[in-house]
Amino acid sequence: MATDKTKAKSKAKDEGRKLIAQNKKARHDYHIIDTYECGLVLTGTEVKSLRQGRASLVDGFVQIDGHEAWLHHVHIPEYTQGTWTNHAARRKRKLLLHRAEIDKLEAKLQDAGHTIVPLVLYFKSGRAKVEIALAKGKKEYDKRQTLRERQDRREADKAMSAVRRRQRAAGS
């Protein structure tokens, strides 16, 4: 029989955020304007497959249809122990958002160049969540500039750490 202490400990463990998949390419290809956390409507075999840590957000996008948000082209592979009840790997999935958030996103989508992309898929308190972002596509020169800035930042950090190392060595 489990004690109250072990129950509390296991519950606290469940409260954390367990990462399933991340879309790193989205931050490279888009300027992120705003992010939203939303739930997903999933079948049982999809949840089991996600618990195994298997999913891909690379080609995913969100579309608003009839005041409902739908997640398209997210790949959740079939559950290996699934039977005839298994799901289609790339089916569209309904997102759970408040009406005001959906209306706000729908209004922003009317602007040219805006899209909604999934950034992170994770479990929070035992529930599957996806973090989506309202984003605007980057031009090729913006991508190159971002890479250049990141490289410059790395070089500066490397130079600063070398100076600190020399100062510590001289002080010893």
PDB file of C-alpha atoms in Angstrom:
ATOM      1  CA  MET A   1       0.000   0.000   0.000  1.00  0.00           C
ATOM      2  CA  ALA A   2       1.419   3.390  -0.986  1.00  0.00           C
ATOM      3  CA  THR A   3       1.828   6.058   1.645  1.00  0.00           C
ATOM      4  CA  ASP A   4       0.701   9.642   1.304  1.00  0.00           C
ATOM      5  CA  LYS A   5       4.318  10.722   0.931  1.00  0.00           C
ATOM      6  CA  THR A   6       4.972   8.466  -2.081  1.00  0.00           C
ATOM      7  CA  LYS A   7       1.655   9.497  -3.654  1.00  0.00           C
ATOM      8  CA  ALA A   8       2.592  13.159  -3.301  1.00  0.00           C
ATOM      9  CA  LYS A   9       6.038  12.478  -4.752  1.00  0.00           C
ATOM     10  CA  SER A  10       4.651  10.626  -7.787  1.00  0.00           C
ATOM     11  CA  LYS A  11       2.043  13.343  -8.319  1.00  0.00           C
ATOM     12  CA  ALA A  12       4.736  16.041  -8.234  1.00  0.00           C
ATOM     13  CA  LYS A  13       6.687  14.041 -10.811  1.00  0.00           C
ATOM     14  CA  ASP A  14       3.626  13.932 -13.078  1.00  0.00           C
ATOM     15  CA  GLU A  15       3.152  17.707 -12.784  1.00  0.00           C
ATOM     16  CA  GLY A  16       6.362  18.332 -14.756  1.00  0.00           C
ATOM     17  CA  ARG A  17       6.644  18.861 -18.484  1.00  0.00           C
ATOM     18  CA  LYS A  18       7.779  15.760 -20.416  1.00  0.00           C
ATOM     19  CA  LEU A  19       9.057  16.768 -23.848  1.00  0.00           C
ATOM     20  CA  ILE A  20       8.025  14.562 -26.770  1.00  0.00           C
ATOM     21  CA  ALA A  21       9.034  16.489 -29.901  1.00  0.00           C
ATOM     22  CA  GLN A  22      10.404  19.892 -30.844  1.00  0.00           C
ATOM     23  CA  ASN A  23      10.323  21.826 -34.114  1.00  0.00           C
ATOM     24  CA  LYS A  24      13.737  23.526 -34.135  1.00  0.00           C
ATOM     25  CA  LYS A  25      13.410  24.385 -37.813  1.00  0.00           C
ATOM     26  CA  ALA A  26      10.405  26.637 -37.110  1.00  0.00           C
ATOM     27  CA  ARG A  27      12.510  29.099 -35.117  1.00  0.00           C
ATOM     28  CA  HIS A  28      14.991  29.189 -38.004  1.00  0.00           C
ATOM     29  CA  ASP A  29      12.396  29.696 -40.736  1.00  0.00           C
ATOM     30  CA  TYR A  30       9.982  32.076 -38.974  1.00  0.00           C
ATOM     31  CA  HIS A  31       9.876  35.194 -36.806  1.00  0.00           C
ATOM     32  CA  ILE A  32       7.838  34.059 -33.778  1.00  0.00           C
ATOM     33  CA  ILE A  33       5.241  36.718 -32.910  1.00  0.00           C
ATOM     34  CA  ASP A  34       3.120  35.049 -30.223  1.00  0.00           C
ATOM     35  CA  THR A  35       2.856  31.576 -28.653  1.00  0.00           C
ATOM     36  CA  TYR A  36      -0.115  29.639 -27.306  1.00  0.00           C
ATOM     37  CA  GLU A  37      -0.419  26.406 -25.325  1.00  0.00           C
ATOM     38  CA  CYS A  38      -3.292  24.199 -26.376  1.00  0.00           C
ATOM     39  CA  GLY A  39      -4.584  20.701 -25.847  1.00  0.00           C
ATOM     40  CA  LEU A  40      -4.992  18.011 -28.487  1.00  0.00           C
ATOM     41  CA  VAL A  41      -7.879  15.668 -29.229  1.00  0.00           C
ATOM     42  CA  LEU A  42      -6.182  12.259 -29.605  1.00  0.00           C
ATOM     43  CA  THR A  43      -7.144   8.611 -29.827  1.00  0.00           C
ATOM     44  CA  GLY A  44      -5.836   6.006 -27.373  1.00  0.00           C
ATOM     45  CA  THR A  45      -3.181   4.578 -29.679  1.00  0.00           C
ATOM     46  CA  GLU A  46      -1.878   8.097 -30.442  1.00  0.00           C
ATOM     47  CA  VAL A  47      -1.378   8.762 -26.735  1.00  0.00           C
ATOM     48  CA  LYS A  48       0.426   5.439 -26.289  1.00  0.00           C
ATOM     49  CA  SER A  49       2.676   6.202 -29.245  1.00  0.00           C
ATOM     50  CA  LEU A  50       3.446   9.659 -27.809  1.00  0.00           C
ATOM     51  CA  ARG A  51       4.264   8.133 -24.416  1.00  0.00           C
ATOM     52  CA  GLN A  52       6.965   6.158 -26.231  1.00  0.00           C
ATOM     53  CA  GLY A  53       8.381   9.553 -27.287  1.00  0.00           C
ATOM     54  CA  ARG A  54       7.698   9.212 -30.989  1.00  0.00           C
ATOM     55  CA  ALA A  55       6.462  12.175 -33.037  1.00  0.00           C
ATOM     56  CA  SER A  56       7.614  14.700 -35.630  1.00  0.00           C
ATOM     57  CA  LEU A  57       6.449  18.312 -35.956  1.00  0.00           C
ATOM     58  CA  VAL A  58       8.620  19.241 -38.951  1.00  0.00           C
ATOM     59  CA  ASP A  59       5.913  19.563 -41.620  1.00  0.00           C
ATOM     60  CA  GLY A  60       3.139  20.599 -39.233  1.00  0.00           C
ATOM     61  CA  PHE A  61       0.934  23.654 -39.485  1.00  0.00           C
ATOM     62  CA  VAL A  62      -2.338  24.896 -37.999  1.00  0.00           C
ATOM     63  CA  GLN A  63      -5.397  25.820 -40.022  1.00  0.00           C
ATOM     64  CA  ILE A  64      -8.572  27.444 -38.717  1.00  0.00           C
ATOM     65  CA  ASP A  65     -11.742  25.945 -40.201  1.00  0.00           C
ATOM     66  CA  GLY A  66     -15.208  27.010 -39.089  1.00  0.00           C
ATOM     67  CA  HIS A  67     -14.001  28.600 -35.824  1.00  0.00           C
ATOM     68  CA  GLU A  68     -12.034  25.439 -34.939  1.00  0.00           C
ATOM     69  CA  ALA A  69      -8.253  25.042 -34.978  1.00  0.00           C
ATOM     70  CA  TRP A  70      -6.832  21.933 -36.676  1.00  0.00           C
ATOM     71  CA  LEU A  71      -3.272  20.616 -36.595  1.00  0.00           C
ATOM     72  CA  HIS A  72      -2.189  19.196 -39.960  1.00  0.00           C
ATOM     73  CA  HIS A  73       0.767  17.025 -41.090  1.00  0.00           C
ATOM     74  CA  VAL A  74       2.116  16.192 -37.626  1.00  0.00           C
ATOM     75  CA  HIS A  75       3.495  12.661 -37.779  1.00  0.00           C
ATOM     76  CA  ILE A  76       2.589  10.415 -34.846  1.00  0.00           C
ATOM     77  CA  PRO A  77       3.598   6.889 -35.906  1.00  0.00           C
ATOM     78  CA  GLU A  78       1.250   3.958 -35.410  1.00  0.00           C
ATOM     79  CA  TYR A  79       1.425   2.264 -32.025  1.00  0.00           C
ATOM     80  CA  THR A  80       3.437  -0.946 -32.421  1.00  0.00           C
ATOM     81  CA  GLN A  81       1.133  -3.061 -30.223  1.00  0.00           C
ATOM     82  CA  GLY A  82      -1.978  -1.513 -31.763  1.00  0.00           C
ATOM     83  CA  THR A  83      -4.537  -3.635 -33.585  1.00  0.00           C
ATOM     84  CA  TRP A  84      -7.255  -2.646 -36.032  1.00  0.00           C
ATOM     85  CA  THR A  85      -7.935   0.367 -33.773  1.00  0.00           C
ATOM     86  CA  ASN A  86      -4.642   2.003 -34.785  1.00  0.00           C
ATOM     87  CA  HIS A  87      -4.711   5.590 -36.055  1.00  0.00           C
ATOM     88  CA  ALA A  88      -3.542   7.140 -39.323  1.00  0.00           C
ATOM     89  CA  ALA A  89      -0.054   8.603 -38.808  1.00  0.00           C
ATOM     90  CA  ARG A  90      -0.687  12.020 -40.428  1.00  0.00           C
ATOM     91  CA  ARG A  91      -4.383  12.652 -39.777  1.00  0.00           C
ATOM     92  CA  LYS A  92      -5.588  16.136 -38.858  1.00  0.00           C
ATOM     93  CA  ARG A  93      -6.098  16.669 -35.133  1.00  0.00           C
ATOM     94  CA  LYS A  94      -8.347  19.149 -33.384  1.00  0.00           C
ATOM     95  CA  LEU A  95      -6.698  21.712 -31.097  1.00  0.00           C
ATOM     96  CA  LEU A  96      -8.355  22.824 -27.879  1.00  0.00           C
ATOM     97  CA  LEU A  97      -8.233  26.620 -27.601  1.00  0.00           C
ATOM     98  CA  HIS A  98     -10.543  29.245 -26.154  1.00  0.00           C
ATOM     99  CA  ARG A  99     -12.879  30.920 -28.614  1.00  0.00           C
ATOM    100  CA  ALA A 100     -11.248  34.322 -28.030  1.00  0.00           C
ATOM    101  CA  GLU A 101      -7.816  32.863 -28.869  1.00  0.00           C
ATOM    102  CA  ILE A 102      -9.119  31.245 -32.051  1.00  0.00           C
ATOM    103  CA  ASP A 103     -10.774  34.513 -33.134  1.00  0.00           C
ATOM    104  CA  LYS A 104      -7.564  36.430 -32.432  1.00  0.00           C
ATOM    105  CA  LEU A 105      -5.485  33.941 -34.441  1.00  0.00           C
ATOM    106  CA  GLU A 106      -7.987  33.963 -37.287  1.00  0.00           C
ATOM    107  CA  ALA A 107      -7.798  37.768 -37.493  1.00  0.00           C
ATOM    108  CA  LYS A 108      -3.976  37.694 -37.511  1.00  0.00           C
ATOM    109  CA  LEU A 109      -3.925  35.058 -40.265  1.00  0.00           C
ATOM    110  CA  GLN A 110      -5.591  37.522 -42.618  1.00  0.00           C
ATOM    111  CA  ASP A 111      -2.308  39.499 -42.718  1.00  0.00           C
ATOM    112  CA  ALA A 112      -0.029  38.443 -45.558  1.00  0.00           C
ATOM    113  CA  GLY A 113       2.842  36.156 -44.643  1.00  0.00           C
ATOM    114  CA  HIS A 114       1.451  35.000 -41.288  1.00  0.00           C
ATOM    115  CA  THR A 115       1.050  31.339 -40.407  1.00  0.00           C
ATOM    116  CA  ILE A 116       0.640  29.170 -37.325  1.00  0.00           C
ATOM    117  CA  VAL A 117       3.270  26.495 -36.678  1.00  0.00           C
ATOM    118  CA  PRO A 118       3.679  23.936 -33.878  1.00  0.00           C
ATOM    119  CA  LEU A 119       6.836  24.448 -31.805  1.00  0.00           C
ATOM    120  CA  VAL A 120       6.779  21.840 -29.030  1.00  0.00           C
ATOM    121  CA  LEU A 121       4.749  18.721 -28.238  1.00  0.00           C
ATOM    122  CA  TYR A 122       4.800  17.586 -24.590  1.00  0.00           C
ATOM    123  CA  PHE A 123       2.893  16.049 -21.701  1.00  0.00           C
ATOM    124  CA  LYS A 124       1.858  18.370 -18.882  1.00  0.00           C
ATOM    125  CA  SER A 125       0.076  16.892 -15.873  1.00  0.00           C
ATOM    126  CA  GLY A 126      -0.542  13.727 -17.904  1.00  0.00           C
ATOM    127  CA  ARG A 127      -2.218  15.582 -20.774  1.00  0.00           C
ATOM    128  CA  ALA A 128      -0.805  15.995 -24.278  1.00  0.00           C
ATOM    129  CA  LYS A 129      -0.183  19.659 -25.083  1.00  0.00           C
ATOM    130  CA  VAL A 130       1.230  21.449 -28.090  1.00  0.00           C
ATOM    131  CA  GLU A 131       2.772  24.910 -28.104  1.00  0.00           C
ATOM    132  CA  ILE A 132       1.837  26.721 -31.298  1.00  0.00           C
ATOM    133  CA  ALA A 133       3.158  30.027 -32.554  1.00  0.00           C
ATOM    134  CA  LEU A 134       1.800  32.777 -34.717  1.00  0.00           C
ATOM    135  CA  ALA A 135       4.723  33.371 -37.043  1.00  0.00           C
ATOM    136  CA  LYS A 136       5.814  35.370 -40.062  1.00  0.00           C
ATOM    137  CA  GLY A 137       8.112  33.758 -42.624  1.00  0.00           C
ATOM    138  CA  LYS A 138      11.723  34.912 -42.740  1.00  0.00           C
ATOM    139  CA  LYS A 139      13.408  35.931 -45.964  1.00  0.00           C
ATOM    140  CA  GLU A 140      16.608  34.151 -46.961  1.00  0.00           C
ATOM    141  CA  TYR A 141      18.780  37.110 -45.956  1.00  0.00           C
ATOM    142  CA  ASP A 142      17.098  37.172 -42.501  1.00  0.00           C
ATOM    143  CA  LYS A 143      18.068  33.527 -41.999  1.00  0.00           C
ATOM    144  CA  ARG A 144      21.668  34.255 -42.987  1.00  0.00           C
ATOM    145  CA  GLN A 145      21.760  37.265 -40.661  1.00  0.00           C
ATOM    146  CA  THR A 146      20.445  35.179 -37.755  1.00  0.00           C
ATOM    147  CA  LEU A 147      23.117  32.538 -38.357  1.00  0.00           C
ATOM    148  CA  ARG A 148      25.794  35.235 -38.587  1.00  0.00           C
ATOM    149  CA  GLU A 149      24.651  36.827 -35.310  1.00  0.00           C
ATOM    150  CA  ARG A 150      24.680  33.448 -33.569  1.00  0.00           C
ATOM    151  CA  GLN A 151      28.190  32.730 -34.866  1.00  0.00           C
ATOM    152  CA  ASP A 152      29.414  36.203 -33.780  1.00  0.00           C
ATOM    153  CA  ARG A 153      27.921  35.649 -30.323  1.00  0.00           C
ATOM    154  CA  ARG A 154      29.702  32.284 -30.044  1.00  0.00           C
ATOM    155  CA  GLU A 155      33.035  33.801 -31.087  1.00  0.00           C
ATOM    156  CA  ALA A 156      32.647  36.647 -28.582  1.00  0.00           C
ATOM    157  CA  ASP A 157      31.818  34.189 -25.780  1.00  0.00           C
ATOM    158  CA  LYS A 158      34.802  32.071 -26.752  1.00  0.00           C
ATOM    159  CA  ALA A 159      37.115  35.109 -26.680  1.00  0.00           C
ATOM    160  CA  MET A 160      35.734  36.258 -23.306  1.00  0.00           C
ATOM    161  CA  SER A 161      36.226  32.817 -21.754  1.00  0.00           C
ATOM    162  CA  ALA A 162      39.808  32.707 -23.091  1.00  0.00           C
ATOM    163  CA  VAL A 163      40.524  36.091 -21.476  1.00  0.00           C
ATOM    164  CA  ARG A 164      39.025  34.906 -18.173  1.00  0.00           C
ATOM    165  CA  ARG A 165      41.114  31.710 -18.306  1.00  0.00           C
ATOM    166  CA  ARG A 166      44.282  33.761 -18.848  1.00  0.00           C
ATOM    167  CA  GLN A 167      43.377  36.095 -15.965  1.00  0.00           C
ATOM    168  CA  ARG A 168      42.791  33.138 -13.626  1.00  0.00           C
ATOM    169  CA  ALA A 169      46.076  31.555 -14.689  1.00  0.00           C
ATOM    170  CA  ALA A 170      47.952  34.833 -14.127  1.00  0.00           C
ATOM    171  CA  GLY A 171      46.309  35.300 -10.715  1.00  0.00           C
ATOM    172  CA  SER A 172      47.281  31.822  -9.477  1.00  0.00           C
TER     173      SER A 172
END
